[in-house]
CSV table of C-alpha atoms in Angstrom, one decimal:
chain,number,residue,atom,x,y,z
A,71,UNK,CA,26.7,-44.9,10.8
A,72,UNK,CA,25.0,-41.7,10.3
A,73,UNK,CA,23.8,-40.1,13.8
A,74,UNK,CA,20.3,-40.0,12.8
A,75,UNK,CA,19.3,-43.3,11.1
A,76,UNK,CA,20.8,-46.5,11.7
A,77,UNK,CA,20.5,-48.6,8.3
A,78,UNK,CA,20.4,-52.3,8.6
A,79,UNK,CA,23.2,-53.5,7.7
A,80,UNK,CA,23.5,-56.4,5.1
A,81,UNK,CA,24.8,-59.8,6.5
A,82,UNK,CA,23.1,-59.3,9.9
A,83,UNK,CA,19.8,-61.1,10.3
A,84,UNK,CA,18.4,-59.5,13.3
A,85,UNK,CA,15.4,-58.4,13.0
A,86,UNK,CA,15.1,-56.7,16.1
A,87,UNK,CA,12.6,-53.0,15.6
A,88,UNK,CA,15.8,-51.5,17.7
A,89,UNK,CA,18.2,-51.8,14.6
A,90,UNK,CA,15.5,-49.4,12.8
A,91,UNK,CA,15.5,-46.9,15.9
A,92,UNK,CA,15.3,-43.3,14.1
A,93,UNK,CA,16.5,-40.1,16.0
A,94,UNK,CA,14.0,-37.0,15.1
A,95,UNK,CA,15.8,-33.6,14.9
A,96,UNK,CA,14.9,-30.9,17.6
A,97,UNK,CA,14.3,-28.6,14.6
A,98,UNK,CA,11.4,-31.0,14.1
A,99,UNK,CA,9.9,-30.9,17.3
A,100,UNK,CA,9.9,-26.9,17.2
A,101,UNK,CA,6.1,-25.1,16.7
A,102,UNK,CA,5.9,-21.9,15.5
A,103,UNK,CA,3.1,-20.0,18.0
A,104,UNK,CA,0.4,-17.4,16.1
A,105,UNK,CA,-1.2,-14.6,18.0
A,106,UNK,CA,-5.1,-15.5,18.0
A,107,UNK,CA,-5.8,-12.0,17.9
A,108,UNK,CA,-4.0,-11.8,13.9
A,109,UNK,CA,-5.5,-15.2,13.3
A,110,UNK,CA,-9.2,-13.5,14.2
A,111,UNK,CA,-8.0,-10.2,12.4
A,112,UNK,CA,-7.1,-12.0,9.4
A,113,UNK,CA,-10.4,-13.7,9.1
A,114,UNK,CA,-12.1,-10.3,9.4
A,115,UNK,CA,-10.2,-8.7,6.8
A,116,UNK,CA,-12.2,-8.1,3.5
A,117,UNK,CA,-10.1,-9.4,-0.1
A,118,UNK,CA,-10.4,-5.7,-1.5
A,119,UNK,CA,-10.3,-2.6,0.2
A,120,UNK,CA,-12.9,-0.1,-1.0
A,121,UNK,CA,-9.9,1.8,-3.4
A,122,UNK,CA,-9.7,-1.3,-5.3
A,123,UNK,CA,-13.5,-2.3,-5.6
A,124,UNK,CA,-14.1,1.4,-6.7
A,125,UNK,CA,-11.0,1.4,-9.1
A,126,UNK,CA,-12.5,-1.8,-10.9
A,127,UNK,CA,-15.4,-0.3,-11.0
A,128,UNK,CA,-13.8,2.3,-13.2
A,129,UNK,CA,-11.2,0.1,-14.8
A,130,UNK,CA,-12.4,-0.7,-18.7
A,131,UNK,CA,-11.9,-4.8,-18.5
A,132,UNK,CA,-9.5,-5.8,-21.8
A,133,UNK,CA,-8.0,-1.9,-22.1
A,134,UNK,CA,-7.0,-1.6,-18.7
A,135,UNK,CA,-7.5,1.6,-18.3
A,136,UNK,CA,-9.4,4.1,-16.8
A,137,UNK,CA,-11.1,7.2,-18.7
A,138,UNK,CA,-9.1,10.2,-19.4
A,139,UNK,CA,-11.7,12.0,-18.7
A,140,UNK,CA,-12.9,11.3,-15.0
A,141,UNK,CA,-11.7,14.1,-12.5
A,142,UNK,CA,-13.2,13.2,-10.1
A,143,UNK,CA,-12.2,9.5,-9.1
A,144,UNK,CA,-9.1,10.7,-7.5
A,145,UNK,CA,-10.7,13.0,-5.0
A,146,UNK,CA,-13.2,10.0,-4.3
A,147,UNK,CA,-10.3,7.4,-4.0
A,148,UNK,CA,-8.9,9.5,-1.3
A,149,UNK,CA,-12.0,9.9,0.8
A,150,UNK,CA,-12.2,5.8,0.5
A,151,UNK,CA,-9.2,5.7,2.0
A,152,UNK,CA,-10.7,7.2,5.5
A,153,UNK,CA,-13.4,5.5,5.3
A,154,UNK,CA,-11.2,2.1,5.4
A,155,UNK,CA,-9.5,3.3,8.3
A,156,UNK,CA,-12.4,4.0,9.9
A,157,UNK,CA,-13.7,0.3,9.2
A,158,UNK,CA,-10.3,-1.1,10.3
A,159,UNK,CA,-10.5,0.8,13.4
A,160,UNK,CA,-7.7,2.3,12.9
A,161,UNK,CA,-9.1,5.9,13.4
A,162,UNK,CA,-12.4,7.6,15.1
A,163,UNK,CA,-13.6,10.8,15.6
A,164,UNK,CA,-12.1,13.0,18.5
A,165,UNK,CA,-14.3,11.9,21.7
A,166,UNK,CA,-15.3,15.9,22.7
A,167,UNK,CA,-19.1,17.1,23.2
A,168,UNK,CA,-18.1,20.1,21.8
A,169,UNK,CA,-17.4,18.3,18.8
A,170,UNK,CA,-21.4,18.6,17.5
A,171,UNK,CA,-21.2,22.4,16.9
A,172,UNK,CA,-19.2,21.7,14.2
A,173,UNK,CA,-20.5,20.5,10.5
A,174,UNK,CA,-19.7,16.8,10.5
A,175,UNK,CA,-17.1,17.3,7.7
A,176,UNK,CA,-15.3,20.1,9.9
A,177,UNK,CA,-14.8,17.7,12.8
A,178,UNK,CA,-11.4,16.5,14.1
A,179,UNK,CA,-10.1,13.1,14.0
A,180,UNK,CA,-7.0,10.7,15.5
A,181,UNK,CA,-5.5,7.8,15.4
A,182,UNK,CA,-7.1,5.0,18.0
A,183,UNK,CA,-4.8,2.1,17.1
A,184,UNK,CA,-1.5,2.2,15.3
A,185,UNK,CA,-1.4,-1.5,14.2
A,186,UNK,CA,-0.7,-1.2,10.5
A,187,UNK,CA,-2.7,-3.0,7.9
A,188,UNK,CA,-0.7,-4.5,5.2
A,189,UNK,CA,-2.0,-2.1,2.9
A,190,UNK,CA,0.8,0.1,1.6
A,191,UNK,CA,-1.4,3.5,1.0
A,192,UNK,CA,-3.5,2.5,4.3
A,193,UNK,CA,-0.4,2.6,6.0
A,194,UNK,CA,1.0,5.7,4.5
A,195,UNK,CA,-2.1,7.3,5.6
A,196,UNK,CA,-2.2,6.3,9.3
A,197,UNK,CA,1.5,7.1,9.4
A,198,UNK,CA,0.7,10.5,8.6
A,199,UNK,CA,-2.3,11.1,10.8
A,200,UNK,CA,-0.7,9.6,13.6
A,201,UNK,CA,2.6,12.5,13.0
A,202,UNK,CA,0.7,15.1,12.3
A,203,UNK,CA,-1.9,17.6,14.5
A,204,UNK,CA,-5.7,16.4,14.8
A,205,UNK,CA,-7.5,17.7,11.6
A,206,UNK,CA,-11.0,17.4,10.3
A,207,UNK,CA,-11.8,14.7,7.7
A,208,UNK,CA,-12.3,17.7,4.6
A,209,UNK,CA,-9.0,18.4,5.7
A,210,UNK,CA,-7.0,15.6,5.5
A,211,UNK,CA,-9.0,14.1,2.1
A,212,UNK,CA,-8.0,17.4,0.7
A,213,UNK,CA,-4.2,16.9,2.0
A,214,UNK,CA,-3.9,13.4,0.5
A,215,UNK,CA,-5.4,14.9,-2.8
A,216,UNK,CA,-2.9,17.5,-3.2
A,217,UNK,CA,-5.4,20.6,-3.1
A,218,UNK,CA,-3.9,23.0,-0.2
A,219,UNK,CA,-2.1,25.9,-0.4
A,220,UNK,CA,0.3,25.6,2.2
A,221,UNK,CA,3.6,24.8,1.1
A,222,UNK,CA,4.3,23.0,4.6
A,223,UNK,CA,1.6,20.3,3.6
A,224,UNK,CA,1.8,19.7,0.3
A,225,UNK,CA,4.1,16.7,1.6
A,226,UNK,CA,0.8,15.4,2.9
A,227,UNK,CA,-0.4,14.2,-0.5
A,228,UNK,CA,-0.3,10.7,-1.8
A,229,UNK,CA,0.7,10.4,-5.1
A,230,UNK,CA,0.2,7.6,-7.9
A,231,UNK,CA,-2.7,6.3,-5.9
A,232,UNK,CA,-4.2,4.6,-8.7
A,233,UNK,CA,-1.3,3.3,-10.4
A,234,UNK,CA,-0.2,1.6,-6.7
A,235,UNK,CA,-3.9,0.3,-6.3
A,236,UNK,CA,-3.7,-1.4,-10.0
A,237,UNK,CA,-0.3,-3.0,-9.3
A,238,UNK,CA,-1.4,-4.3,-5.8
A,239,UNK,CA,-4.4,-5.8,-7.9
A,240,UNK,CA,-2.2,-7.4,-9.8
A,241,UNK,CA,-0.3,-8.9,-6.9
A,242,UNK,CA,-3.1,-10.0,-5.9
A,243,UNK,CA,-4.4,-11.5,-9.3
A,244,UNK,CA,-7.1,-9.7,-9.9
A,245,UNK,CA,-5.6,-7.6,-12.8
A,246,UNK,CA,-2.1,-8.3,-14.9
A,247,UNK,CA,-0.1,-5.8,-16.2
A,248,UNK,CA,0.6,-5.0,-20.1
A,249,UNK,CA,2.2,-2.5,-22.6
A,250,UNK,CA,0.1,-0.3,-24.8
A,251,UNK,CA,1.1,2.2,-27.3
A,252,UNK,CA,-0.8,5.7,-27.2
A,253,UNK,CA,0.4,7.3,-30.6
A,254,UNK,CA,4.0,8.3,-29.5
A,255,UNK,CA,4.4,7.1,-26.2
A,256,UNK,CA,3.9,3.2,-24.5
A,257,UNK,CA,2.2,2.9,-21.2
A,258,UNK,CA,1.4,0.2,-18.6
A,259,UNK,CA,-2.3,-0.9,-18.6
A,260,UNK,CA,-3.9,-3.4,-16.5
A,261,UNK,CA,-6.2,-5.5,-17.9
A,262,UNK,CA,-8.6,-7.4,-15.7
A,263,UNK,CA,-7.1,-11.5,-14.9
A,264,UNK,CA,-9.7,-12.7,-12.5
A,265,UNK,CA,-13.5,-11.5,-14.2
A,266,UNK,CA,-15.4,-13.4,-11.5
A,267,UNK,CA,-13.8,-10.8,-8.8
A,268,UNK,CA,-15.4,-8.1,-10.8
A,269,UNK,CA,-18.8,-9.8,-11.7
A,270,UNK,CA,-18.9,-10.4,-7.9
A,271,UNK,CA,-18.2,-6.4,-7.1
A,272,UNK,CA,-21.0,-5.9,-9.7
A,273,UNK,CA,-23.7,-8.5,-8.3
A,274,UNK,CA,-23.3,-6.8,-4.9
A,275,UNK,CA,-24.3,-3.3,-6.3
A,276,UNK,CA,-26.5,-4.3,-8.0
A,277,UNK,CA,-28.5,-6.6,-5.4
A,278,UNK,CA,-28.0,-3.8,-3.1
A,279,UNK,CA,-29.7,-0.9,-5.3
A,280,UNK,CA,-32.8,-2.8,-7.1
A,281,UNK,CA,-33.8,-5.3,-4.6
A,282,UNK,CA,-34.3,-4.8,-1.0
A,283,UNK,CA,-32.0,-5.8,1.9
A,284,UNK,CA,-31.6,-5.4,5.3
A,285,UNK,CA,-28.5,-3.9,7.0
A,286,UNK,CA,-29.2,-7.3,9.5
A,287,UNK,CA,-29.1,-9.6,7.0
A,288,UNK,CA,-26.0,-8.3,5.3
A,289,UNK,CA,-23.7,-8.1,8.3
A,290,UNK,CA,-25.2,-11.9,9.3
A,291,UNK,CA,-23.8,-13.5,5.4
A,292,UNK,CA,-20.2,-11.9,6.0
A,293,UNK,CA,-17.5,-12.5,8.4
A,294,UNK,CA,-16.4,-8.9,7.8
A,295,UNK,CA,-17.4,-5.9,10.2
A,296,UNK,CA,-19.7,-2.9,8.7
A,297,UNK,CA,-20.8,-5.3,6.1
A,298,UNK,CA,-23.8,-3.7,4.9
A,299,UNK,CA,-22.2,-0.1,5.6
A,300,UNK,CA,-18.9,-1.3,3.6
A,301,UNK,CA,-21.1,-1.9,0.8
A,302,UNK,CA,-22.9,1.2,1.2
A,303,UNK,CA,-20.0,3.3,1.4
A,304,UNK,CA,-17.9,1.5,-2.0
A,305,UNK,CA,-21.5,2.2,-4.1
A,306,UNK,CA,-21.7,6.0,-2.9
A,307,UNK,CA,-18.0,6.5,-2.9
A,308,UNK,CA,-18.4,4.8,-7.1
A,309,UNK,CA,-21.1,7.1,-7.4
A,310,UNK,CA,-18.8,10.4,-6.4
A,311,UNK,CA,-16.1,9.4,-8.7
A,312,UNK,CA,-18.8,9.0,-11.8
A,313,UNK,CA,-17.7,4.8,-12.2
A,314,UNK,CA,-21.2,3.4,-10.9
A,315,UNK,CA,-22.7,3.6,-13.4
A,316,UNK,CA,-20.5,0.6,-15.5
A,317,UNK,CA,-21.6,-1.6,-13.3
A,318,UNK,CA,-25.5,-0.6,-14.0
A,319,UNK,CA,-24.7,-1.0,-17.7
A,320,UNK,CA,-27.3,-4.3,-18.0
A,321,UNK,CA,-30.0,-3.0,-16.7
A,322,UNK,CA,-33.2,-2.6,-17.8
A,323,UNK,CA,-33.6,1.4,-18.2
A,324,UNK,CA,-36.5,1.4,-15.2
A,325,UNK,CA,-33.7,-0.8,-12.8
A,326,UNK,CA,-31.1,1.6,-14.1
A,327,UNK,CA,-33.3,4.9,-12.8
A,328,UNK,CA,-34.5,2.6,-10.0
A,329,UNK,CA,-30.7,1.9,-8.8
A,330,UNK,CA,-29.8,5.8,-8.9
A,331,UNK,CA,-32.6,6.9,-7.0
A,332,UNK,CA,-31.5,4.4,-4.5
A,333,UNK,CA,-28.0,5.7,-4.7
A,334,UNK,CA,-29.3,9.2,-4.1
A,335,UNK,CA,-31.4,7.7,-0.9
A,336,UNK,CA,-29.0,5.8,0.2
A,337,UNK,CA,-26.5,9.1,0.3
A,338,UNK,CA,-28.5,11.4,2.2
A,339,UNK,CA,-29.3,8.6,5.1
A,340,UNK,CA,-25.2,7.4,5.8
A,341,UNK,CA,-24.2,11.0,5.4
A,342,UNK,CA,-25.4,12.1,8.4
A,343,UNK,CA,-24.9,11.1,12.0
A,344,UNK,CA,-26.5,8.7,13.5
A,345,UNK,CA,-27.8,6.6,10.1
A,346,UNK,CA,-31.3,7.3,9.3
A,347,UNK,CA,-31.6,4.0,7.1
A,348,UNK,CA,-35.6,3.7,5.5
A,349,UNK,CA,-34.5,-0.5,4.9
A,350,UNK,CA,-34.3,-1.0,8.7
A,351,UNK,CA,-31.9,0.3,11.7
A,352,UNK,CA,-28.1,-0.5,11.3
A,353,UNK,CA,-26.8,-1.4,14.4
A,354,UNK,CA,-23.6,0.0,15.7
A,355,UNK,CA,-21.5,-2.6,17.7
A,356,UNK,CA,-20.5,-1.4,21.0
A,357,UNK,CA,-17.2,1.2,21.1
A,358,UNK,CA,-17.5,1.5,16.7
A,359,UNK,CA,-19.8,4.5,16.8
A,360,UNK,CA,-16.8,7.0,16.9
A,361,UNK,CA,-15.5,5.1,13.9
A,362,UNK,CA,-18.5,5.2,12.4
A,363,UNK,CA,-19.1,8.9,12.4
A,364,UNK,CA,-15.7,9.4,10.4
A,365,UNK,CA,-17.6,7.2,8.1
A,366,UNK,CA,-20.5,9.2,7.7
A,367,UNK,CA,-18.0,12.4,8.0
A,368,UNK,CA,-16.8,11.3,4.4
A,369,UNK,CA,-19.9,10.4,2.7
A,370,UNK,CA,-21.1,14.1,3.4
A,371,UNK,CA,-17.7,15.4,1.5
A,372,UNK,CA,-18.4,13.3,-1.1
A,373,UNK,CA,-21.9,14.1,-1.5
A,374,UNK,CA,-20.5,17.8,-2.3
A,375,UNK,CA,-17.7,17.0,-4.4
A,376,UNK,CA,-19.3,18.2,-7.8
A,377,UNK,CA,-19.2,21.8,-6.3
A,378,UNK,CA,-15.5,20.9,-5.1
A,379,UNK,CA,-14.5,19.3,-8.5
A,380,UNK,CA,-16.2,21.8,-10.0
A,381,UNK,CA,-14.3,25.0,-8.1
A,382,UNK,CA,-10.7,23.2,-8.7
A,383,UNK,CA,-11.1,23.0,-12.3
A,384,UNK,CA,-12.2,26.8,-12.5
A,385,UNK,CA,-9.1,27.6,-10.6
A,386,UNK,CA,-6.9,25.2,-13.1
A,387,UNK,CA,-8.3,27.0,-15.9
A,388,UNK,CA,-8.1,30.3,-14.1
A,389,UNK,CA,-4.3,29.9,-13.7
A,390,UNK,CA,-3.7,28.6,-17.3
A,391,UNK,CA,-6.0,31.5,-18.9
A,392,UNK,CA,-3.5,34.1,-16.5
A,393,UNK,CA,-0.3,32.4,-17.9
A,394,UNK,CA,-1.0,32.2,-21.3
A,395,UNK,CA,-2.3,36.5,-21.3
A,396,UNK,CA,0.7,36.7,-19.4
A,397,UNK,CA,3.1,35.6,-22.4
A,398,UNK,CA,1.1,36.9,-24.8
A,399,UNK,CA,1.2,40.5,-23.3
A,400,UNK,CA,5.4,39.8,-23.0
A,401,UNK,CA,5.5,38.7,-26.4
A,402,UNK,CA,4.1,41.9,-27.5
A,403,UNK,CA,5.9,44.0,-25.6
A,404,UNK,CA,9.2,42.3,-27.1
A,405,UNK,CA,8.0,42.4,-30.6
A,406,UNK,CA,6.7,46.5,-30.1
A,407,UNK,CA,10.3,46.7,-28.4
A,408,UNK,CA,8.7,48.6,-25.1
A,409,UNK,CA,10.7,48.3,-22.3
A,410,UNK,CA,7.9,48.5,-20.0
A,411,UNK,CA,8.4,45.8,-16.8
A,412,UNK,CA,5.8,43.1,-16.1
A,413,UNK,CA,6.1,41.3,-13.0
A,414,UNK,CA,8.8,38.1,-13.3
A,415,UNK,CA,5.8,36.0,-13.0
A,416,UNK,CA,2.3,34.6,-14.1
A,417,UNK,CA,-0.7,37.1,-12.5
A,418,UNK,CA,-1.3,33.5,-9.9
């Protein structure tokens, strides 16, 4: 008979409960034990971080694509990504008095708690702040966008950031991925899967910017910390990388110039530091202010990022317009056959 069940066996009438006695496994008995602490963090934890909430913001819903010709959403998706950290608690500015000579942009920050997210790019980031030497928050957005020129950082920068925020939307079902065929070459779009994830994005923004909220009765509706300054931050950080204004597409023209006005208020208050909100005082939990400021630190980049945008693209079309006189000038020499030397290189 088999060690765990004892079957009646057919002939013998006893009806005794004993013949049916079972013996439970001690794998059964096992429990598996939780930390409260992830159980908490978990709860806390928004669905989206602010890359992906911007990113459908910009993402057109059946191409699944974003437009060819936004520069600036990359810089913006960047700066989101220190503003998450900052939410997280995962970094805060550098606790030194000395600290408010600076320009809030210019100030340092570190890492406060090395407990990684689940967020691949999140963690990529805190990996590398928590390596590297204390550095403002101008700094390290323009690290992680690739716009240095020192050839010992240039490993700094995060690459394929919105192609690894679409495919983590899709892992989390919000987008799925497809083929399309661009004249000679196929790419990998990602439609939108889930529209009521968007729609919701959308209804926030938009209940944010032509109606009138309190900070205190944001933070009370949501289980997530920062409520009302997450939103805040996603609307100006879609507003930087030139995507908020699909989601103010339905509006009545008036709402529409209502809503940007708001955006432009709404800028100037949580880009400075403290928060000078006009819609009531935004309270700052007890040991988040630090955090906070890093917050505020990248709002005040991104409310100058038209004059940064604007200064890389000079340079890009500096550099091209240098290479291309460059040839030119060699082609000429060739075809004149002078054998005067030009330098082995482009002019920069």
């Amino acid at each position: 008979m088999s060690t765990v069940t004892r079957r009646r066996v057919a002939g013998q009438g006893s009806n005794s409960d004993d013949d049916d006695t079972t013996q439970h496994s001690p794998m059964a008995e096992k429990k598996i034990a939780h930390d409260p602490r992830d159980i908490d963090e978990s709860k806390s934890t928004p669905k989206l971080t602010l890359m992906e909430e911007v990113l459908l913001l910009g993402l057109k819903d059946k191409q699944g694509y974003l437009s060819f010709w936004n520069d600036s959403i990359s810089y913006a998706l960047r700066g989101c990504i220190v503003i998450e950290l900052a939410l997280r608690g995962r970094i805060a500015m550098v606790k030194d008095s000395n600290r408010r000579k600076y320009p809030l942009c210019d100030r340092y920050i570190e890492v406060i708690n090395e407990t990684l997210t689940g967020e691949v790019l999140l963690d990529e980031a805190l990996k590398m702040m928590k390596v590297s030497e204390k550095m403002s928050v101008s700094s390290w957005i323009d690290l992680m966008s690739g716009e240095t020129w020192n050839v010992m950082k240039i490993g700094y920068q995060l690459k394929q950031v919105r192609e690894r925020l679409a495919k983590g939307l899709v892992d989390k079902g919000v987008l799925r991925t497809e083929k399309r065929n661009f004249l000679l070459f196929d790419m990998a779009t990602h439609p939108v899967a889930d529209p009521a994830v968007k729609e919701e994005i959308i209804k926030r923004v938009c209940t944010m910017l032509v109606t009138r909220v309190s900070p205190a009765s944001v933070d009370a509706q949501s289980d997530v910390p920062h409520a009302y300054v997450r939103t805040v931050s996603m609307i100006c950080a879609a507003y930087a990388a030139n995507v908020l204004e699909n989601a103010l597409l339905y509006l009545q023209p008036d709402l529409r110039e209502q809503a940007f006005n708001k955006v432009d208020e709404l800028m100037n208050d949580y880009s400075s530091w403290p928060f000078t909100s006009t819609n009531g005082k935004v309270e700052i939990p007890s040991g988040t202010d630090l955090s906070l400021e890093v917050v505020a630190s990248v709002l005040n980049v991104l409310a100058k990022m038209d004059a940064i945008v604007s200064f890389s693209k000079q340079f890009t079309t500096l550099v091209s317009i240098s290479n291309i006189l460059y040839h030119s000038c060699k082609l000429l020499l060739v075809k004149e056959k002078k054998h005067t030397e030009l330098p082995d290189g482009p002019l920069l």
